[in-house]
Amino acid sequence: MASKTHIMSDETGQRIAAALEAMARGSLLSYDDEAGEYAGVDKWLRSMRDGRIYTVKVPTGSAVACVKADANEGIAVPTPGSNAAAAIDPYAAIAPFFHIDCNATVDADGVPHVTAISGDGMFARTGGNGNVWVLAPVLFWKVADDSEGDYTVISISDTQLPGFSPQPGAELPDGSLRPCMLYAKYALSTYDGEAASVSGAQPRTRDVSHNSLVTICKTATTGYSGRSIADDWYLKVMFLMKYATKNSQSVFQGCTSYNIIKPVTVAASNQSYVVVAKNHGYVAGSAVMIGTGGTSTDRGAAAAHDVLDYGIIKRIEGHDESNDRLILDRAATTAVGNTVFTAPWPTGCCDGVQGDGSPTSRTNAKEPFSLQGIETAMGMYEVMSGVALKYDGSACNLMVLHDTKKEASSISADYVDTGVDLPVSASEGWKYPVRLSNAGGMLVGTGSGASTTTGVCDGTYTHAQTTNAEREFHSLGGLTVGSYAGLWCVNGSGALSNAGWDIGSRLSGTGRSRG
């Protein structure tokens, strides 16, 4: 069988240098031309292991500052980067935090097959070589409250040490370990008619729900699903380990307060721009929709996007002393009085970000961010596959399904009650949980009585306590959600079939897992 070794070019300093050194040791990673994929990915990743324990102690009370312990103690909190400045990230050279972009497929049994790695001359971001993933090692973890009950102690290692279990999504349905973990780099879109993770695409919304993801991702016949428990776990645990705070928006606000709706002030015929009054607040790189619907704020209505369904703002220029041109990536014919709405950002908007961070500002509440190479907080919720909420008249039970091949349009016997309930009260609405709890691999906010700056800091929206219903798990928050949004945000008000303009997801290669 023919094979050859592809050496990657430098991409992110020490992390890639470490990968290159590991590759050179005995050529552990090789490319099988006949199979069209890399061989030895698992051995390559194992060669980087340091076997150490990295711990973060998360307060169970209203305090937000976490404590780094074990091998994590003394590692500085990273300084996030942008398009213009590289992040200062001491974790980039630490084995359990290693990650690199790749192209890969997942077979019907859930097994990943890596077909290209960033820098090898075959890798492509925009769909030409398949979906784009962040490749990372399988991790092992343990989580428990300390003896005093003051902290939830989360520990990870790249080695299965005594007391440690494989991370969520690490085990295939047959109980064997995946050779590596794949996390979709980009939000769910459509490429060549299929569910995709590619750069430069419009995120798929409007028809995305817990139920529709079964069809969109072909969960019954493939190894794919929508956003999985593993996808959720990785972002949350990496954030806690690195940034040591429960307040995710204090570091990365994401696109959570970018609700701009402005009228067209000057008509244009078949032009790649739209004219609005100055001091508008739009951001270059983001996306808009243009409609005839006047001042209606419902972006889901046809009249919100019947002039232009989706356009990316390439740059912003002056038109005259009173107006600006939003230069778009496509042409439209606009009339005075049409309305320009902000929309979820296009995928790949963080491709220029150097490390963790946002394109220009991680705190302006208008821009997505990248964390461990994963682009997120695009201005829409991400609905989960394999996770559902069951209101039973007294509590909101969090239910999980580890093998999404069994997913259905209602909560079946294959869903497991995690024993963890989301906060409810006598009335429907937003609550601020105080602590983090482990619900079958989902780290979620529980308890109540916190705020935007205390406890979990993000909101959880639940129905009244007396409700009997099955609901979707919407994560992260949309561009209108504001301070309720963040890594710990949950909106539990939509039916399992609920879809909308502000609801998307992401392709997952870890939906077929063993709990």
Coordinates of C-alpha atoms in Angstrom, one line a residue, residues 1-512:
M1 CA 0.0 0.0 0.0
A2 CA 1.5 3.3 -1.1
S3 CA 2.1 5.9 1.6
K4 CA 4.0 9.1 2.0
T5 CA 4.5 11.6 4.8
H6 CA 3.1 15.2 4.4
I7 CA 5.0 17.7 6.5
M8 CA 2.9 20.7 7.6
S9 CA 4.0 24.3 7.3
D10 CA 4.2 26.6 10.4
E11 CA 0.9 28.0 11.4
T12 CA 0.6 29.0 15.1
G13 CA 4.1 29.0 16.6
Q14 CA 5.0 26.7 19.3
R15 CA 1.9 24.5 18.9
I16 CA 2.7 23.6 15.3
A17 CA 6.4 23.3 16.0
A18 CA 5.5 20.7 18.6
A19 CA 3.3 18.9 16.1
L20 CA 6.1 18.9 13.5
E21 CA 8.5 17.5 16.0
A22 CA 6.1 14.7 16.9
M23 CA 5.5 13.9 13.3
A24 CA 9.2 13.7 12.7
R25 CA 9.7 11.0 15.4
G26 CA 9.5 7.9 13.4
S27 CA 7.1 9.4 10.8
L28 CA 4.1 8.5 13.0
L29 CA 1.7 10.3 10.7
S30 CA 1.7 9.2 7.1
Y31 CA -0.7 9.7 4.1
D32 CA -2.2 6.6 2.5
D33 CA -2.8 7.5 -1.1
E34 CA -4.9 4.5 -1.9
A35 CA -7.3 5.1 1.1
G36 CA -7.1 8.9 0.6
E37 CA -6.6 9.6 4.3
Y38 CA -3.9 9.9 7.0
A39 CA -2.8 6.8 8.8
G40 CA -1.4 6.9 12.4
V41 CA -3.4 9.9 13.6
D42 CA -4.0 8.2 17.0
K43 CA -0.3 7.3 17.4
W44 CA 0.7 10.8 16.4
L45 CA -1.5 12.4 19.0
R46 CA -0.4 9.9 21.7
S47 CA 3.2 10.8 21.0
M48 CA 2.5 14.3 22.2
R49 CA 0.9 13.3 25.5
D50 CA 2.4 14.8 28.7
G51 CA 0.2 12.7 31.1
R52 CA -0.3 15.6 33.5
I53 CA -3.5 16.7 35.3
Y54 CA -4.9 20.1 34.5
T55 CA -7.6 21.3 36.9
V56 CA -9.9 24.3 37.4
K57 CA -11.9 24.8 40.5
V58 CA -15.2 26.5 39.7
P59 CA -17.0 28.2 42.6
T60 CA -20.5 26.7 43.4
G61 CA -21.7 30.1 44.8
S62 CA -22.0 33.5 43.3
A63 CA -18.3 34.1 42.8
V64 CA -17.1 34.0 39.2
A65 CA -13.3 33.8 39.5
C66 CA -12.1 30.2 39.2
V67 CA -8.9 28.7 40.6
K68 CA -6.3 26.9 38.5
A69 CA -4.8 23.9 40.1
D70 CA -2.4 20.9 39.5
A71 CA -0.5 21.4 36.3
N72 CA -2.9 24.2 35.4
E73 CA -1.7 26.3 38.4
G74 CA 0.6 29.1 37.4
I75 CA -0.3 29.1 33.7
A76 CA -1.2 32.6 32.7
V77 CA -4.6 33.5 31.4
P78 CA -4.2 34.0 27.6
T79 CA -4.4 37.4 26.0
P80 CA -6.9 37.0 23.1
G81 CA -5.9 38.1 19.6
S82 CA -7.6 39.7 16.6
N83 CA -7.0 40.0 12.9
A84 CA -4.3 42.5 13.6
A85 CA -2.6 41.0 16.7
A86 CA -1.7 37.5 17.7
A87 CA -3.0 36.0 20.9
I88 CA -0.5 35.4 23.7
D89 CA -1.5 31.9 24.6
P90 CA 0.7 29.8 26.8
Y91 CA -1.6 26.8 26.3
A92 CA -0.7 26.6 22.6
A93 CA 2.3 24.5 23.4
I94 CA 0.6 22.3 26.0
A95 CA -0.4 18.8 24.8
P96 CA -4.0 18.5 25.9
F97 CA -4.8 21.8 24.4
F98 CA -3.3 21.0 21.0
H99 CA -5.6 21.5 18.0
I100 CA -5.2 22.0 14.3
D101 CA -7.6 22.5 11.3
C102 CA -8.2 19.5 9.0
N103 CA -10.5 18.1 6.4
A104 CA -12.1 14.9 7.4
T105 CA -15.1 12.6 6.9
V106 CA -17.0 10.5 9.5
D107 CA -18.3 7.1 8.5
A108 CA -21.7 5.6 9.4
D109 CA -20.2 4.0 12.5
G110 CA -18.9 7.4 13.7
V111 CA -15.3 6.7 12.9
P112 CA -13.3 9.8 11.8
H113 CA -11.1 9.7 8.7
V114 CA -8.7 12.7 8.3
T115 CA -8.1 13.5 4.6
A116 CA -6.0 16.7 4.9
I117 CA -4.3 18.8 7.6
S118 CA -3.7 22.5 7.4
G119 CA -0.4 23.2 5.7
D120 CA -0.1 19.9 3.9
G121 CA -1.0 21.3 0.4
M122 CA -4.3 19.4 0.3
F123 CA -6.2 21.2 3.0
A124 CA -9.1 23.6 1.8
R125 CA -11.4 25.8 3.9
T126 CA -14.2 26.5 1.4
G127 CA -15.6 23.0 0.7
G128 CA -13.3 22.0 -2.2
N129 CA -11.8 19.2 0.0
G130 CA -14.7 18.4 2.2
N131 CA -15.8 19.7 5.6
V132 CA -13.5 21.6 7.9
W133 CA -12.9 20.4 11.4
V134 CA -10.7 21.2 14.4
L135 CA -8.7 18.1 15.2
A136 CA -7.8 17.6 18.8
P137 CA -6.7 14.7 21.1
V138 CA -9.1 12.5 23.0
L139 CA -9.1 13.8 26.6
F140 CA -10.1 12.2 29.9
W141 CA -11.8 14.0 32.7
K142 CA -13.3 13.8 36.2
V143 CA -15.7 16.3 37.9
A144 CA -16.9 16.5 41.4
D145 CA -17.6 19.0 44.2
D146 CA -14.9 19.3 46.7
S147 CA -15.4 18.1 50.3
E148 CA -16.5 21.6 51.5
G149 CA -18.9 22.1 48.6
D150 CA -17.3 25.4 47.7
Y151 CA -16.0 24.3 44.3
T152 CA -16.9 22.0 41.4
V153 CA -13.5 20.6 40.6
I154 CA -12.9 19.8 36.9
S155 CA -9.8 18.0 35.8
I156 CA -8.6 16.8 32.4
S157 CA -5.6 14.8 31.1
D158 CA -4.5 13.4 27.8
T159 CA -4.0 10.1 29.6
Q160 CA -6.6 7.9 31.3
L161 CA -5.4 8.1 34.8
P162 CA -7.1 6.5 37.8
G163 CA -10.5 8.1 38.4
F164 CA -10.6 9.6 35.0
S165 CA -13.2 8.8 32.3
P166 CA -13.2 9.5 28.6
Q167 CA -14.5 12.9 27.7
P168 CA -18.0 13.1 26.3
G169 CA -18.0 11.8 22.7
A170 CA -14.7 10.0 23.0
E171 CA -16.2 6.5 22.9
L172 CA -17.8 5.1 19.8
P173 CA -21.0 3.2 20.1
D174 CA -19.1 -0.1 20.3
G175 CA -17.1 1.3 23.3
S176 CA -13.8 1.8 21.5
L177 CA -12.1 5.2 21.7
R178 CA -12.0 7.5 18.7
P179 CA -8.5 8.0 17.3
C180 CA -9.0 11.7 17.6
M181 CA -11.7 14.3 18.2
L182 CA -13.2 16.3 15.4
Y183 CA -15.1 19.5 16.2
A184 CA -16.8 21.5 13.4
K185 CA -14.8 24.6 12.9
Y186 CA -17.8 26.5 11.4
A187 CA -21.5 26.8 12.0
L188 CA -23.8 24.6 10.0
S189 CA -24.3 25.7 6.4
T190 CA -25.1 23.9 3.1
Y191 CA -22.5 23.0 0.5
D192 CA -23.3 21.0 -2.6
G193 CA -26.7 20.2 -1.2
E194 CA -25.3 18.7 2.1
A195 CA -25.0 19.8 5.7
A196 CA -21.5 21.4 5.9
S197 CA -18.8 23.0 8.0
V198 CA -17.1 25.3 5.5
S199 CA -15.7 28.8 5.3
G200 CA -17.5 31.6 3.5
A201 CA -21.0 30.4 3.7
Q202 CA -24.4 31.7 5.0
P203 CA -25.2 29.9 8.2
R204 CA -28.2 27.7 7.8
T205 CA -31.2 29.0 9.8
R206 CA -35.0 29.2 9.4
D207 CA -35.5 25.5 9.0
V208 CA -33.1 24.2 11.7
S209 CA -34.6 22.5 14.8
H210 CA -33.9 19.5 17.0
N211 CA -36.3 17.5 14.7
S212 CA -35.2 18.8 11.3
L213 CA -31.5 18.1 12.1
V214 CA -32.4 14.4 11.9
T215 CA -33.1 14.9 8.2
I216 CA -30.6 17.7 7.5
C217 CA -27.7 15.7 9.0
K218 CA -29.1 12.3 7.9
T219 CA -28.5 10.9 11.4
A220 CA -30.2 7.6 10.7
T221 CA -27.8 6.6 8.0
T222 CA -24.6 8.5 8.6
G223 CA -22.2 9.3 11.5
Y224 CA -23.2 12.9 11.5
S225 CA -25.6 15.0 13.7
G226 CA -26.2 18.5 14.8
R227 CA -24.3 20.2 17.6
S228 CA -23.4 17.4 20.0
I229 CA -22.7 17.1 23.7
A230 CA -19.0 16.7 22.9
D231 CA -19.0 20.0 20.9
D232 CA -20.6 21.8 23.8
W233 CA -18.3 20.2 26.4
Y234 CA -15.1 21.1 24.6
L235 CA -15.7 24.8 24.3
K236 CA -16.9 25.1 27.9
V237 CA -14.1 23.1 29.5
M238 CA -11.4 24.8 27.4
F239 CA -12.7 28.2 28.3
L240 CA -12.8 27.4 32.0
M241 CA -9.3 25.9 32.0
K242 CA -7.7 28.8 30.1
Y243 CA -9.6 31.8 31.3
A244 CA -10.6 30.8 34.8
T245 CA -13.9 32.6 35.1
K246 CA -17.6 31.6 34.9
N247 CA -18.3 34.9 33.2
S248 CA -17.7 34.0 29.5
Q249 CA -18.9 37.4 28.2
S250 CA -16.3 39.2 30.3
V251 CA -13.8 37.6 27.9
F252 CA -15.7 37.1 24.7
Q253 CA -19.1 38.8 24.3
G254 CA -19.9 37.2 20.9
C255 CA -22.5 38.6 18.5
T256 CA -25.1 39.2 21.1
S257 CA -26.1 42.9 20.9
Y258 CA -26.1 43.6 17.2
N259 CA -29.7 44.4 16.5
I260 CA -29.5 47.2 13.9
I261 CA -32.4 48.0 11.7
K262 CA -32.0 51.1 9.4
P263 CA -33.9 52.4 6.4
V264 CA -32.4 52.8 3.0
T265 CA -31.9 56.5 2.4
V266 CA -30.8 56.6 -1.3
A267 CA -32.1 54.2 -3.9
A268 CA -29.7 52.1 -6.0
S269 CA -30.3 50.0 -9.1
N270 CA -28.5 46.7 -9.4
Q271 CA -25.5 48.0 -7.3
S272 CA -23.2 46.1 -4.9
Y273 CA -24.0 48.6 -2.1
V274 CA -26.9 49.9 -0.1
V275 CA -27.1 53.4 1.3
V276 CA -28.0 54.2 4.9
A277 CA -27.6 57.3 7.1
K278 CA -24.3 57.8 8.9
N279 CA -23.8 56.8 12.5
H280 CA -25.5 53.5 11.8
G281 CA -23.4 51.0 13.7
Y282 CA -22.9 48.3 11.0
V283 CA -19.6 46.4 11.1
A284 CA -17.6 45.4 8.1
G285 CA -17.4 41.6 7.6
S286 CA -20.9 41.1 9.1
A287 CA -24.0 40.3 7.1
V288 CA -27.3 42.0 6.4
M289 CA -30.7 41.2 4.8
I290 CA -32.7 43.9 3.0
G291 CA -36.5 43.8 2.8
T292 CA -39.6 45.9 1.9
G293 CA -41.1 45.3 5.3
G294 CA -40.7 48.7 6.7
T295 CA -40.0 48.9 10.5
S296 CA -41.1 45.3 11.4
T297 CA -38.4 43.7 13.4
D298 CA -39.3 40.1 12.5
R299 CA -36.3 38.9 10.4
G300 CA -38.1 35.7 9.8
A301 CA -40.8 37.3 7.8
A302 CA -40.4 37.2 4.0
A303 CA -40.6 41.0 3.9
A304 CA -37.4 41.3 5.9
H305 CA -35.3 39.7 3.1
D306 CA -37.3 39.9 -0.1
V307 CA -34.9 42.5 -1.6
L308 CA -31.7 40.8 -0.6
D309 CA -31.7 37.5 1.3
Y310 CA -28.1 37.7 2.6
G311 CA -25.2 40.0 1.8
I312 CA -21.8 40.4 3.4
I313 CA -20.5 43.9 4.2
K314 CA -17.1 44.0 2.6
R315 CA -16.3 47.6 3.7
I316 CA -18.1 50.8 4.5
E317 CA -17.5 54.0 2.5
G318 CA -18.9 57.5 2.6
H319 CA -21.7 58.2 0.0
D320 CA -22.2 61.9 0.8
E321 CA -22.1 64.1 3.8
S322 CA -25.2 62.5 5.4
N323 CA -25.0 58.9 4.2
D324 CA -22.7 55.8 4.0
R325 CA -22.5 53.0 1.5
L326 CA -22.4 49.5 2.8
I327 CA -20.3 47.8 0.1
L328 CA -21.8 44.3 -0.3
D329 CA -20.5 41.1 -1.9
R330 CA -23.5 41.0 -4.3
A331 CA -25.7 43.4 -6.1
A332 CA -29.3 44.5 -5.2
T333 CA -31.8 47.0 -6.3
T334 CA -32.9 49.0 -3.3
A335 CA -35.6 51.7 -2.8
V336 CA -35.8 54.5 -0.3
G337 CA -37.7 53.1 2.7
N338 CA -36.4 49.5 2.3
T339 CA -35.0 48.2 5.6
V340 CA -31.5 46.9 6.3
F341 CA -31.4 44.3 9.0
T342 CA -28.3 42.8 10.6
A343 CA -28.1 39.0 10.3
P344 CA -26.0 36.1 11.7
W345 CA -22.4 36.5 10.5
P346 CA -21.0 34.4 7.6
T347 CA -18.8 31.4 8.4
G348 CA -15.1 32.0 8.1
C349 CA -15.4 35.5 9.6
C350 CA -12.8 34.6 12.2
D351 CA -10.4 32.9 9.7
G352 CA -8.0 35.9 10.1
V353 CA -8.1 35.9 13.9
Q354 CA -4.7 34.9 15.3
G355 CA -5.5 32.5 18.1
D356 CA -8.5 32.9 20.4
G357 CA -10.3 36.2 19.8
S358 CA -12.5 38.2 17.5
P359 CA -11.8 40.0 14.2
T360 CA -11.5 43.5 15.7
S361 CA -13.2 43.5 19.1
R362 CA -14.1 40.7 21.5
T363 CA -16.1 43.0 23.8
N364 CA -18.2 45.2 21.4
A365 CA -21.0 42.5 21.5
K366 CA -21.1 42.6 17.7
E367 CA -18.6 40.0 16.6
P368 CA -18.2 36.2 16.8
F369 CA -15.1 34.8 18.4
S370 CA -12.8 31.8 17.9
L371 CA -11.9 29.6 20.8
Q372 CA -9.5 26.7 20.3
G373 CA -9.9 27.2 16.6
I374 CA -13.7 26.9 16.7
E375 CA -15.7 29.8 15.4
T376 CA -18.8 30.5 17.5
A377 CA -21.4 33.0 18.8
M378 CA -22.4 34.0 15.2
G379 CA -25.5 35.9 16.2
M380 CA -27.8 32.9 16.4
Y381 CA -28.6 30.1 18.8
E382 CA -27.2 26.7 18.1
V383 CA -29.7 24.0 18.7
M384 CA -28.5 20.7 20.1
S385 CA -28.8 17.2 18.8
G386 CA -29.1 14.5 21.4
V387 CA -30.3 16.9 24.1
A388 CA -33.8 17.8 25.0
L389 CA -35.7 19.4 27.9
K390 CA -38.7 17.6 29.5
Y391 CA -41.0 19.7 31.6
D392 CA -43.0 17.3 33.8
G393 CA -45.2 19.8 35.7
S394 CA -42.7 20.3 38.5
A395 CA -39.2 20.5 37.0
C396 CA -37.3 21.0 33.7
N397 CA -35.4 17.8 33.3
L398 CA -32.3 17.7 31.0
M399 CA -32.4 14.6 28.9
V400 CA -29.6 13.2 26.7
L401 CA -29.2 10.8 23.9
H402 CA -25.6 9.7 23.3
D403 CA -26.1 7.9 20.0
T404 CA -28.0 10.3 17.7
K405 CA -28.7 7.5 15.2
K406 CA -31.6 6.8 17.5
E407 CA -32.9 10.4 17.5
A408 CA -36.6 10.9 16.9
S409 CA -39.1 13.7 16.9
S410 CA -40.0 13.2 20.5
I411 CA -38.2 12.2 23.7
S412 CA -38.0 8.4 23.5
A413 CA -36.9 5.7 25.9
D414 CA -33.4 6.1 24.4
Y415 CA -33.1 9.5 26.1
V416 CA -31.5 9.3 29.6
D417 CA -32.6 11.6 32.4
T418 CA -29.4 13.2 33.7
G419 CA -30.9 13.9 37.1
V420 CA -30.0 17.6 36.6
D421 CA -32.8 20.2 36.3
L422 CA -32.7 23.6 34.8
P423 CA -34.0 26.4 37.0
V424 CA -37.8 27.1 36.9
S425 CA -40.1 29.3 38.8
A426 CA -43.8 30.1 39.0
S427 CA -43.6 32.2 35.8
E428 CA -41.9 31.8 32.4
G429 CA -38.9 33.9 31.7
W430 CA -35.1 34.3 32.1
K431 CA -33.3 33.1 35.2
Y432 CA -29.7 33.6 36.2
P433 CA -28.3 30.2 37.5
V434 CA -25.6 30.4 40.2
R435 CA -23.5 27.3 39.7
L436 CA -22.4 24.8 37.0
S437 CA -23.5 21.1 37.2
N438 CA -22.6 18.1 35.1
A439 CA -25.6 16.6 33.3
G440 CA -24.4 13.6 31.4
G441 CA -21.4 15.5 30.0
M442 CA -23.4 18.7 29.5
L443 CA -22.1 21.5 31.8
V444 CA -25.1 23.6 32.6
G445 CA -26.2 26.4 34.9
T446 CA -28.3 25.3 37.9
G447 CA -29.8 27.0 40.9
S448 CA -31.0 30.6 40.8
G449 CA -30.5 34.1 42.3
A450 CA -27.4 35.2 40.3
S451 CA -27.0 38.1 37.9
T452 CA -25.1 39.3 34.8
T453 CA -22.0 39.6 37.0
T454 CA -22.5 36.8 39.6
G455 CA -23.0 33.1 39.4
V456 CA -23.0 31.7 35.9
C457 CA -23.6 35.3 34.5
D458 CA -25.6 33.9 31.5
G459 CA -29.4 33.5 31.3
T460 CA -31.5 30.4 31.2
Y461 CA -35.1 30.8 29.8
T462 CA -37.6 28.2 31.0
H463 CA -41.4 27.8 31.1
A464 CA -43.4 28.1 34.3
Q465 CA -42.8 25.3 36.7
T466 CA -46.3 23.7 36.1
T467 CA -45.6 23.2 32.4
N468 CA -45.8 19.8 30.7
A469 CA -43.9 19.9 27.4
E470 CA -40.8 18.8 25.4
R471 CA -38.5 21.5 24.3
E472 CA -35.2 22.1 22.4
F473 CA -32.0 23.1 24.0
H474 CA -30.9 26.4 22.4
S475 CA -27.3 27.4 23.3
L476 CA -25.2 30.5 23.1
G477 CA -27.8 33.2 22.2
G478 CA -28.7 35.3 19.2
L479 CA -27.8 38.8 18.1
T480 CA -30.7 40.3 20.2
V481 CA -30.2 38.4 23.4
G482 CA -27.6 40.7 25.1
S483 CA -26.4 39.9 28.6
Y484 CA -28.5 36.7 28.8
A485 CA -26.2 35.2 26.1
G486 CA -22.9 33.5 26.5
L487 CA -21.4 30.0 26.7
W488 CA -23.8 29.0 29.5
C489 CA -26.9 30.5 27.9
V490 CA -29.9 28.2 27.4
N491 CA -33.3 29.0 25.9
G492 CA -35.7 26.2 26.6
S493 CA -38.9 27.7 25.2
G494 CA -39.0 26.2 21.7
A495 CA -40.8 23.0 20.7
L496 CA -38.6 20.2 19.3
S497 CA -39.8 21.3 15.8
N498 CA -39.2 25.0 16.4
A499 CA -37.1 26.8 13.8
G500 CA -36.4 30.5 13.2
W501 CA -34.1 33.0 11.6
D502 CA -32.0 33.1 14.7
I503 CA -31.7 29.4 15.2
G504 CA -28.9 27.4 13.6
S505 CA -26.6 24.6 14.7
R506 CA -23.3 23.0 13.6
L507 CA -22.4 19.7 11.9
S508 CA -21.1 17.2 14.4
G509 CA -18.9 14.1 13.9
T510 CA -19.4 12.9 17.4
G511 CA -23.2 12.4 17.6
R512 CA -22.7 8.7 17.4

